[in-house]
Coordinates of C-alpha atoms and ligand atoms in Angstrom, one line a residue:
M47 CA -27.2 33.4 11.2
N48 CA -26.1 35.8 14.0
N49 CA -22.8 37.5 13.3
F50 CA -21.4 36.7 16.8
Y51 CA -22.7 33.6 18.4
I52 CA -20.6 32.7 21.4
N53 CA -22.0 29.6 23.2
K54 CA -23.6 30.7 26.5
R55 CA -23.2 27.4 28.5
V56 CA -21.1 27.6 31.7
N57 CA -17.7 26.2 30.9
P58 CA -17.3 23.0 33.1
K59 CA -13.5 23.5 33.4
G60 CA -13.8 27.0 34.7
L61 CA -11.6 28.6 32.1
K62 CA -12.0 32.3 31.5
R63 CA -13.9 33.6 28.4
N64 CA -10.6 34.4 26.6
E65 CA -8.8 31.1 27.4
Y66 CA -9.3 28.1 25.3
D67 CA -7.7 24.7 24.9
V68 CA -7.8 25.2 21.1
V69 CA -8.4 28.2 18.9
I70 CA -9.0 27.3 15.2
I71 CA -8.5 30.0 12.6
G72 CA -11.1 29.5 9.8
A73 CA -14.5 27.7 9.7
G74 CA -13.9 25.8 6.4
I75 CA -14.8 22.1 6.4
G76 CA -11.2 21.4 7.6
G77 CA -11.6 23.7 10.6
L78 CA -15.2 22.7 11.4
T79 CA -14.4 19.0 11.4
C80 CA -11.3 19.4 13.5
G81 CA -13.4 21.6 15.9
C82 CA -16.2 19.0 16.2
Y83 CA -13.8 16.2 17.1
L84 CA -12.0 18.4 19.7
A85 CA -15.2 19.6 21.3
K86 CA -16.5 16.0 21.3
A87 CA -13.4 15.0 23.3
G88 CA -14.5 17.7 25.9
L89 CA -12.0 20.4 25.0
K90 CA -12.9 24.1 25.0
V91 CA -12.7 25.2 21.5
L92 CA -13.2 28.5 19.6
I93 CA -13.4 28.9 15.9
V94 CA -12.7 32.4 14.5
E95 CA -14.0 33.0 11.0
Q96 CA -13.5 36.2 9.0
H97 CA -16.6 35.7 6.7
Y98 CA -20.2 36.3 7.9
K99 CA -21.0 32.6 7.3
V100 CA -19.2 29.3 7.9
G101 CA -18.0 26.9 5.2
G102 CA -15.1 28.6 3.3
Y103 CA -15.4 27.3 -0.2
C104 CA -18.3 25.1 0.8
T105 CA -20.9 27.9 0.9
S106 CA -24.0 29.0 -1.0
F107 CA -25.6 32.3 -1.8
K108 CA -29.2 33.3 -2.7
R109 CA -30.4 35.6 -5.4
D110 CA -34.1 36.2 -6.3
G111 CA -35.3 32.8 -5.1
F112 CA -32.3 30.8 -6.5
T113 CA -29.7 29.2 -4.2
F114 CA -26.3 28.9 -5.8
D115 CA -23.3 26.9 -4.5
A116 CA -20.2 29.0 -4.6
T117 CA -17.9 26.2 -5.8
T118 CA -19.1 22.7 -4.7
H119 CA -20.7 20.7 -7.5
Y120 CA -20.8 17.5 -5.6
I121 CA -19.2 15.7 -2.7
G122 CA -17.2 12.5 -2.8
G123 CA -16.2 9.8 -0.2
L124 CA -19.7 9.2 1.2
R125 CA -20.1 5.5 0.2
E126 CA -20.8 3.2 3.1
N127 CA -17.6 3.2 5.2
G128 CA -16.1 5.8 2.9
P129 CA -13.8 8.4 4.7
L130 CA -16.4 11.2 4.8
R131 CA -19.3 8.8 5.6
R132 CA -17.4 7.6 8.7
I133 CA -17.0 11.2 9.9
Y134 CA -20.6 11.9 9.1
N135 CA -21.8 9.0 11.2
E136 CA -19.3 9.6 14.1
L137 CA -20.5 13.2 14.4
G138 CA -24.2 12.3 14.0
L139 CA -24.7 14.6 11.0
D140 CA -27.2 12.4 9.3
S141 CA -29.9 13.9 11.4
K142 CA -28.9 17.4 10.4
V143 CA -28.7 17.3 6.6
E144 CA -30.0 14.8 4.1
I145 CA -27.5 13.6 1.5
I146 CA -28.9 12.7 -1.9
R147 CA -27.0 11.0 -4.8
F148 CA -27.7 11.6 -8.4
N149 CA -27.1 9.0 -11.2
P150 CA -25.3 9.3 -13.5
T151 CA -22.8 11.5 -11.6
N152 CA -20.9 12.8 -14.6
V153 CA -21.2 12.8 -18.4
V154 CA -18.1 13.3 -20.4
I155 CA -19.2 15.0 -23.7
F156 CA -16.8 14.9 -26.7
P157 CA -17.9 16.2 -30.1
E158 CA -18.4 12.6 -31.3
R159 CA -19.3 10.6 -28.2
K160 CA -20.7 10.7 -24.7
I161 CA -19.5 8.6 -21.7
H162 CA -21.5 8.3 -18.5
I163 CA -20.1 7.8 -15.0
W164 CA -22.8 5.8 -13.1
T165 CA -23.1 5.1 -9.4
D166 CA -22.8 1.5 -10.4
I167 CA -19.1 1.2 -11.2
E168 CA -19.5 -2.0 -13.2
A169 CA -22.0 -0.1 -15.5
T170 CA -19.3 2.6 -16.1
I171 CA -16.7 0.0 -16.9
Y172 CA -19.1 -1.7 -19.2
E173 CA -19.9 1.5 -21.1
L174 CA -16.2 2.3 -21.6
Q175 CA -15.6 -1.2 -22.8
E176 CA -18.4 -1.1 -25.2
N177 CA -17.0 2.2 -26.6
F178 CA -13.4 1.0 -26.7
K179 CA -13.7 -2.8 -27.4
H180 CA -10.0 -3.1 -28.3
E181 CA -9.1 -1.8 -24.8
A182 CA -11.7 -3.8 -22.9
K183 CA -9.2 -5.9 -20.9
N184 CA -7.0 -2.9 -20.1
I185 CA -10.0 -0.9 -18.9
K186 CA -10.9 -3.7 -16.5
K187 CA -7.3 -3.9 -15.2
F188 CA -7.0 -0.1 -14.8
F189 CA -10.2 0.2 -12.7
D190 CA -9.3 -2.9 -10.7
F191 CA -6.0 -1.3 -9.8
I192 CA -7.7 2.0 -8.8
L193 CA -10.5 0.4 -6.8
N194 CA -8.8 -2.5 -5.1
S195 CA -5.2 -1.5 -4.4
E196 CA -4.1 -0.8 -0.8
Y197 CA -2.8 2.7 -0.3
A198 CA 0.7 1.4 0.2
H199 CA 0.6 -0.3 -3.2
F200 CA -0.7 2.9 -4.8
Y201 CA 2.2 4.7 -3.2
V202 CA 4.9 2.4 -4.4
K203 CA 3.5 2.1 -7.9
L204 CA 2.5 5.7 -8.5
K205 CA 4.6 8.0 -6.2
N206 CA 6.9 9.4 -8.9
K207 CA 4.7 9.0 -11.9
T208 CA 2.5 11.5 -13.7
F209 CA -1.1 10.7 -14.8
E210 CA 0.2 10.6 -18.4
D211 CA 2.8 7.8 -17.4
F212 CA 0.0 6.0 -15.5
L213 CA -2.4 5.9 -18.5
N214 CA 0.4 4.9 -20.8
I215 CA 1.0 1.7 -18.7
Y216 CA -2.6 0.6 -19.6
F217 CA -3.8 2.2 -22.8
K218 CA -2.8 3.0 -26.4
D219 CA -6.1 4.6 -27.6
E220 CA -5.6 8.3 -27.5
Q221 CA -9.3 9.2 -27.3
L222 CA -9.9 6.8 -24.4
K223 CA -6.9 8.5 -22.6
S224 CA -8.4 11.9 -23.3
I225 CA -11.8 10.9 -21.8
L226 CA -10.0 9.7 -18.7
E227 CA -7.8 12.9 -18.6
I228 CA -10.9 15.2 -18.6
F229 CA -11.3 14.7 -14.9
L230 CA -8.0 16.5 -14.3
F231 CA -10.1 19.7 -14.4
N232 CA -10.5 18.9 -10.7
I233 CA -6.7 19.1 -10.2
G234 CA -6.2 21.8 -12.7
L235 CA -3.0 20.4 -14.2
P236 CA -2.2 18.8 -17.6
P237 CA -1.6 15.0 -17.6
S238 CA 2.2 15.5 -17.9
R239 CA 2.3 17.4 -14.6
A240 CA -0.6 15.9 -12.5
S241 CA 0.6 13.3 -9.9
A242 CA -0.6 9.8 -10.8
L243 CA -1.1 9.1 -7.1
A244 CA -3.3 12.2 -6.6
S245 CA -5.2 11.4 -9.9
A246 CA -5.8 7.7 -8.8
I247 CA -7.2 8.9 -5.4
L248 CA -9.3 11.5 -7.3
Y249 CA -10.8 8.7 -9.3
R250 CA -11.4 6.4 -6.4
E251 CA -12.7 8.9 -3.9
F252 CA -14.4 11.5 -6.1
V253 CA -15.1 10.5 -9.7
L254 CA -16.2 6.9 -9.0
D255 CA -17.7 7.7 -5.5
G256 CA -19.2 11.1 -6.4
G257 CA -22.6 12.6 -7.0
Y258 CA -23.5 13.1 -3.4
Y259 CA -25.3 16.4 -2.7
P260 CA -26.6 17.9 0.6
R261 CA -30.3 18.7 0.1
G262 CA -30.7 22.5 0.3
G263 CA -27.1 23.2 -1.0
A264 CA -23.5 23.3 0.1
Q265 CA -24.2 25.8 2.9
R266 CA -26.5 23.3 4.6
F267 CA -23.6 20.9 4.8
S268 CA -21.3 23.4 6.4
D269 CA -24.0 24.7 8.7
A270 CA -24.6 21.1 9.9
F271 CA -21.0 20.8 11.0
A272 CA -21.3 24.3 12.7
K273 CA -24.5 23.3 14.6
R274 CA -23.0 20.1 15.8
F275 CA -19.9 21.9 16.9
E276 CA -22.0 24.3 19.0
E277 CA -24.1 21.4 20.4
L278 CA -20.8 19.8 21.6
G279 CA -19.9 23.1 23.4
G280 CA -17.8 24.7 20.8
E281 CA -18.0 28.5 20.1
I282 CA -17.8 30.3 16.7
L283 CA -16.9 33.9 16.3
L284 CA -18.0 35.1 12.8
K285 CA -17.0 38.3 10.9
T286 CA -13.7 38.4 12.8
K287 CA -10.3 38.1 11.2
V288 CA -7.3 36.7 13.0
K289 CA -4.5 39.2 12.6
K290 CA -1.6 37.4 14.4
I291 CA -0.7 34.1 16.0
V292 CA 1.2 35.0 19.2
I293 CA 4.5 33.1 19.4
K294 CA 6.8 33.0 22.4
N295 CA 9.9 30.8 22.5
Q296 CA 8.8 29.0 19.4
Q297 CA 5.5 28.1 21.1
A298 CA 2.0 29.3 19.9
K299 CA 0.2 31.1 22.8
G300 CA -3.0 32.2 21.2
V301 CA -4.2 34.7 18.6
I302 CA -4.9 38.4 18.2
I303 CA -8.1 39.2 16.5
E304 CA -9.4 42.4 14.9
G305 CA -9.8 45.0 17.6
N306 CA -6.5 43.8 19.1
E307 CA -8.1 41.4 21.5
F308 CA -5.8 38.6 22.6
I309 CA -7.3 35.1 22.9
S310 CA -5.1 32.7 24.8
S311 CA -5.1 29.0 23.9
K312 CA -2.9 25.9 24.5
I313 CA -3.0 25.0 20.9
V314 CA -3.7 27.1 17.7
V315 CA -4.9 25.4 14.5
S316 CA -4.9 27.3 11.2
N317 CA -7.4 26.3 8.6
A318 CA -6.4 29.5 6.7
D319 CA -4.2 29.7 3.6
A320 CA -0.8 28.3 4.6
T321 CA 1.4 31.1 3.0
K322 CA -0.6 33.7 4.8
T323 CA -0.5 31.7 8.0
W324 CA 3.3 31.6 7.9
F325 CA 4.2 34.9 6.4
Q326 CA 1.5 37.2 7.9
L327 CA 0.0 35.4 11.0
V328 CA 3.2 33.9 12.3
G329 CA 5.8 36.2 10.7
K330 CA 9.0 35.4 9.0
E331 CA 11.0 36.3 12.1
H332 CA 9.9 33.0 13.7
L333 CA 10.9 30.9 10.6
S334 CA 14.1 29.5 9.4
T335 CA 15.5 30.7 6.1
K336 CA 15.2 27.1 4.8
F337 CA 11.5 26.9 5.7
I338 CA 10.8 30.4 4.1
K339 CA 12.6 29.2 0.9
K340 CA 10.6 26.0 0.9
I341 CA 7.2 27.9 1.1
D342 CA 8.4 30.3 -1.6
S343 CA 9.2 27.5 -3.9
L344 CA 5.9 25.7 -3.7
E345 CA 3.3 26.0 -6.5
V346 CA -0.3 26.6 -5.7
S347 CA -3.2 25.0 -7.6
P348 CA -5.2 27.0 -10.2
S349 CA -8.6 28.4 -9.3
G350 CA -11.9 28.6 -11.2
F351 CA -14.2 31.0 -13.1
F352 CA -18.0 30.5 -12.6
V353 CA -21.1 31.8 -14.3
Y354 CA -24.1 31.1 -12.1
L355 CA -27.4 31.2 -13.9
G356 CA -31.0 31.3 -12.8
L357 CA -33.2 30.4 -15.8
N358 CA -37.0 30.7 -16.3
K359 CA -37.0 27.5 -18.2
D360 CA -37.4 23.8 -17.2
Y361 CA -34.9 21.7 -19.0
S362 CA -36.2 18.4 -17.6
K363 CA -38.0 17.4 -20.9
I364 CA -35.3 18.8 -23.2
L365 CA -32.0 17.4 -21.7
K366 CA -31.4 13.9 -20.3
N367 CA -29.1 13.1 -17.4
R368 CA -28.5 16.6 -16.1
C369 CA -25.7 16.1 -13.6
S370 CA -22.0 17.2 -14.0
W371 CA -21.2 17.5 -17.7
G372 CA -17.6 17.8 -18.6
C373 CA -17.8 19.2 -22.2
L374 CA -14.9 19.2 -24.6
L375 CA -15.3 21.8 -27.4
N376 CA -12.3 21.1 -29.5
N377 CA -11.0 17.6 -30.2
T378 CA -8.2 18.7 -32.5
L379 CA -6.3 19.7 -29.3
S380 CA -5.1 17.2 -26.7
I381 CA -6.2 17.6 -23.1
E382 CA -2.5 18.3 -22.4
E383 CA -2.7 21.4 -24.7
I384 CA -6.1 22.5 -23.4
F385 CA -5.1 22.4 -19.7
S386 CA -1.6 23.9 -20.4
N387 CA -3.4 27.0 -21.6
L388 CA -3.9 27.9 -17.9
N389 CA -0.3 29.1 -18.0
R390 CA -0.8 31.7 -20.7
K391 CA 0.0 35.1 -19.2
N392 CA -2.5 37.0 -21.3
K393 CA -5.4 34.5 -21.0
P394 CA -5.0 32.4 -17.8
Y395 CA -8.0 30.2 -18.3
V396 CA -9.1 27.1 -20.2
E397 CA -11.0 27.8 -23.4
D398 CA -11.9 24.4 -24.9
F399 CA -13.6 22.8 -21.9
I400 CA -16.6 23.7 -19.8
L401 CA -18.2 22.0 -16.8
C402 CA -22.0 22.4 -16.7
V403 CA -23.8 21.5 -13.6
F404 CA -27.5 21.4 -12.9
P405 CA -28.0 21.4 -9.1
S406 CA -31.8 22.1 -9.2
S407 CA -32.4 19.0 -11.4
H408 CA -31.6 16.8 -8.3
D409 CA -32.7 19.3 -5.6
S410 CA -35.8 21.3 -6.7
S411 CA -35.7 23.3 -3.5
L412 CA -32.9 25.4 -5.0
A413 CA -35.0 27.1 -7.7
P414 CA -38.6 28.5 -8.0
P415 CA -41.0 26.0 -9.6
H416 CA -40.4 25.4 -13.4
N417 CA -37.1 27.4 -13.2
E418 CA -33.7 25.9 -13.3
I419 CA -30.2 26.6 -12.1
I420 CA -27.2 26.0 -14.3
I421 CA -23.6 26.7 -13.3
L422 CA -20.9 26.9 -15.8
F423 CA -17.3 26.5 -14.7
I424 CA -13.8 26.6 -16.3
P425 CA -10.4 26.2 -14.6
A426 CA -8.7 29.6 -14.3
K427 CA -5.7 31.2 -12.6
L428 CA -5.0 34.3 -10.6
V429 CA -1.4 35.0 -11.2
D430 CA 0.0 37.7 -8.9
D431 CA -0.4 40.6 -11.3
S432 CA -3.6 39.5 -13.0
C433 CA -6.2 41.1 -10.6
N434 CA -7.0 43.9 -13.1
F435 CA -7.3 41.3 -15.9
W436 CA -10.1 39.5 -14.1
E437 CA -12.0 42.7 -13.2
T438 CA -11.9 44.0 -16.8
E439 CA -12.3 40.7 -18.7
K440 CA -14.9 38.8 -16.6
H441 CA -18.0 39.9 -18.5
Y442 CA -16.4 39.2 -21.9
I443 CA -15.2 35.7 -20.7
A444 CA -18.7 34.9 -19.3
E445 CA -20.3 35.8 -22.6
E446 CA -17.8 33.6 -24.5
I447 CA -18.6 30.7 -22.1
L448 CA -22.4 31.2 -22.6
K449 CA -22.0 31.1 -26.3
K450 CA -20.1 27.8 -26.1
A451 CA -22.7 26.4 -23.6
E452 CA -25.4 26.9 -26.2
I453 CA -23.9 24.0 -28.1
F454 CA -25.0 21.6 -25.3
I455 CA -27.8 23.6 -23.7
P456 CA -30.2 25.1 -26.3
D457 CA -31.6 28.5 -25.7
I458 CA -29.7 29.1 -22.5
S459 CA -28.9 32.7 -23.2
N460 CA -32.6 33.6 -23.8
S461 CA -33.8 32.1 -20.5
I462 CA -31.6 34.0 -18.0
T463 CA -33.3 35.8 -15.1
V464 CA -30.3 35.8 -12.7
K465 CA -26.6 35.9 -13.7
E466 CA -23.7 36.1 -11.4
I467 CA -20.0 35.7 -12.1
A468 CA -17.1 34.6 -9.8
T469 CA -13.5 34.9 -10.9
P470 CA -10.4 33.6 -9.1
L471 CA -10.2 37.1 -7.5
T472 CA -13.8 36.6 -6.1
L473 CA -12.8 33.3 -4.6
Y474 CA -9.7 34.9 -3.0
K475 CA -11.8 37.8 -1.6
Y476 CA -14.2 35.5 0.2
T477 CA -11.8 32.9 1.6
L478 CA -8.4 34.6 1.6
N479 CA -6.9 31.6 -0.1
R480 CA -3.8 32.6 -2.1
N481 CA -4.8 33.1 -5.7
G482 CA -8.2 31.6 -5.1
A483 CA -6.5 28.2 -5.0
Y484 CA -7.6 24.9 -3.4
G485 CA -4.2 24.0 -1.9
W486 CA -0.8 23.2 -3.4
A487 CA -0.7 22.0 -7.0
S488 CA -0.9 18.2 -7.0
T489 CA 2.3 17.7 -8.9
T490 CA 4.5 14.6 -8.4
L491 CA 6.9 16.7 -6.4
Q492 CA 4.3 18.2 -4.0
V493 CA 2.0 15.4 -3.0
D494 CA 4.4 14.0 -0.5
K495 CA 3.3 14.0 3.1
N496 CA 6.3 16.1 4.1
T497 CA 5.6 19.0 1.7
M498 CA 3.4 20.7 4.3
P499 CA 2.6 18.4 7.2
Y500 CA -0.1 19.4 9.8
R501 CA 2.5 19.4 12.5
T502 CA 4.7 22.5 12.2
P503 CA 8.1 23.8 13.3
I504 CA 6.2 26.0 15.9
N505 CA 5.2 24.0 19.0
S506 CA 1.4 24.0 19.6
L507 CA 0.6 25.3 16.1
C508 CA -1.0 22.9 13.6
L509 CA -2.5 23.3 10.2
T510 CA -5.7 21.7 8.9
G511 CA -7.5 21.6 5.6
Q512 CA -6.5 21.8 2.0
W513 CA -3.0 23.3 2.5
V514 CA -1.9 20.2 4.5
T515 CA -0.3 17.5 2.4
L516 CA -1.5 14.0 3.5
G517 CA 0.2 12.2 0.6
V518 CA -3.0 11.8 -1.4
G519 CA -3.3 15.0 -3.4
Q520 CA -4.8 18.2 -2.2
G521 CA -8.3 19.7 -1.7
G522 CA -11.8 18.2 -1.9
I523 CA -14.4 18.3 0.9
S524 CA -13.9 14.7 1.9
T525 CA -10.1 15.1 2.1
V526 CA -10.2 18.2 4.2
A527 CA -12.7 16.7 6.6
Y528 CA -10.4 13.6 6.9
C529 CA -7.6 16.0 7.6
G530 CA -9.6 17.8 10.3
K531 CA -10.3 14.5 12.0
T532 CA -6.6 13.4 11.8
V533 CA -5.4 16.7 13.3
A534 CA -7.9 16.6 16.1
T535 CA -7.0 13.0 17.0
S536 CA -3.4 13.9 17.2
I537 CA -4.1 17.0 19.4
I538 CA -6.3 15.0 21.7
K539 CA -3.5 12.4 22.2
D540 CA -1.0 15.1 22.9
L541 CA -3.2 16.9 25.4
N542 CA -4.1 13.7 27.2
F543 CA -0.5 12.8 27.4
K544 CA 0.4 16.1 29.1
R545 CA -2.4 15.9 31.7
Ligands
FAD234 C1 -13.2 26.3 -7.9 C2 -13.3 25.2 -6.9 C3 -14.2 24.2 -7.1 C4 -14.3 23.1 -6.1 N1 -15.2 22.1 -6.3 C5 -15.3 21.1 -5.4 C6 -16.3 20.1 -5.5 O1 -17.2 20.1 -6.3 N2 -16.3 19.1 -4.6 C7 -15.4 19.1 -3.5 O2 -15.4 18.1 -2.7 N3 -14.4 20.0 -3.4 C8 -14.4 21.0 -4.3 N4 -13.4 22.0 -4.2 C9 -12.4 21.9 -3.1 C10 -13.0 22.2 -1.7 O3 -14.1 23.1 -1.8 C11 -12.0 22.7 -0.8 O4 -10.8 21.9 -0.9 C12 -12.4 22.7 0.6 O5 -13.7 23.2 0.8 C13 -11.4 23.5 1.5 O6 -11.8 23.5 2.8 P1 -10.8 24.1 3.9 O7 -11.5 23.9 5.2 O8 -9.5 23.5 3.8 O9 -10.6 25.6 3.5 P2 -11.6 26.8 3.1 O10 -12.8 26.3 2.6 O11 -10.8 27.7 2.3 O12 -11.8 27.5 4.6 C14 -10.8 28.3 5.2 C15 -11.6 29.3 6.0 O13 -10.6 30.1 6.7 C16 -11.2 31.5 6.8 N5 -10.0 32.4 7.0 C17 -8.9 32.6 6.3 N6 -8.1 33.4 6.8 C18 -8.7 33.8 8.0 C19 -8.3 34.7 9.1 N7 -7.1 35.4 9.0 N8 -9.1 34.8 10.1 C20 -10.3 34.2 10.2 N9 -10.7 33.3 9.2 C21 -9.9 33.1 8.1 C22 -11.8 31.6 5.4 O14 -12.7 32.7 5.4 C23 -12.4 30.3 5.2 O15 -13.8 30.3 5.7 C24 -13.4 23.1 -5.0 C25 -12.5 24.2 -4.8 C26 -12.5 25.2 -5.7 C27 -11.6 26.4 -5.4

């Protein structure tokens, strides 16, 4: 992709090159979706992105013939009429990237049993019931509630509960509860801290409606949004960091980019990390003490540690159902204890759980013939003073993860031709998200809509993406796309009203 690709079409509204209706900071899925809807409504929109490619966390990189996704293992919300499918159809993205779906989508692997999550939800419920016959009725009730409740009902029933409280309403069997708790690796909190509301939405929109994958990798997905945005008249400036949002009389007037160029706009939307947006791009001088204190008090989500492997081996005949495997290594500890380990100061990562994903098993274009990609992931944290820790410990931790992966994937260490590692620090460096996080931690106290709404105390400045709280829990590609659409719809309404 070019590093600077301003759209060459004559601007129908006769605005000058440096004047836009909307400038969006960041070309993550939250910023790109927002940009597409704004451009579709005829607005002159510029997206400024600091990286040399679009997508934020939803990107891929290539090494020696292998294409690795940086963080995305699959996408949710793409069922017919699902939140992301509607966006996909409205923006006409189906012609740009093919979405495939693998089945099963997940396998939960405990030392003594395996449970599959199938694309057919009834099959999943049946398998759980067969494994836990004494909980069969409760399993049905639990999934009925998750799948068929109106959002308002969810809200009333779950708002102040943790996932632990939620499971205790339905189940007594500790192992069944552990199996259901495993998926909290997506939220990065132990069951006693994860919001029940966020967890129920995670189940409905991601675990039970997951397994969707853009053929060619995550980058193809982001590129499809970017191409559509340009077709609609939008402009993207890559490799350019926004240094400041210009505020006059509590009103955003535009942005200053590297090189000190001022770009004027009626509205500024930040898809960037919220703390950086407020404290660096806006500046504390424009914020009330109460608002500063609120931001300081919020907790961010954990991050992740990845080992990306290109293997000169084809596992198709050796391993069945290669999809997203959530593997528990130690069943003497509860999931509560395992995920609480993230808070250890000297070892801020999870040791007894690994997610193993096999992207080339459902998309052979990602690896050379008869080769395979396997990505190993564990939840991990970047606490403010742990940068050195990740730099010095990453190779040791990767080796430990590989040894553990051998339990499930025979001979993995002897088949490696490409190996890359990403720590929370790497994720921070590429996206500038605080601590390599994926938004605010989805605790009961922080999922409320008002924690960080997209409308801000500064006029004409909105937020979009994973740092916006929509009341459903943070992060996830489907959620940030929905957020982008919501923000765009609100801006379009406001601008039409003013005309
Ligand atoms: C470890 C991990 C695993 C995940 N796995 C999945 C998964 O399997 N499935 C799923 O659906 N979701 C997953 N997620 C979550 C999902 O990827 C994110 O929630 C989502 O992609 C965030 O999109 P966004 O647009 O809000 O932000 P981002 O993707 O962070 O995009 C923000 C963009 O802003 C740019 N930017 C920042 N500051 C500036 C600046 N000053 N000037 C210019 N540009 C700037 C950044 O470079 C970046 O491109 C995962 C996240 C993580 C961290």
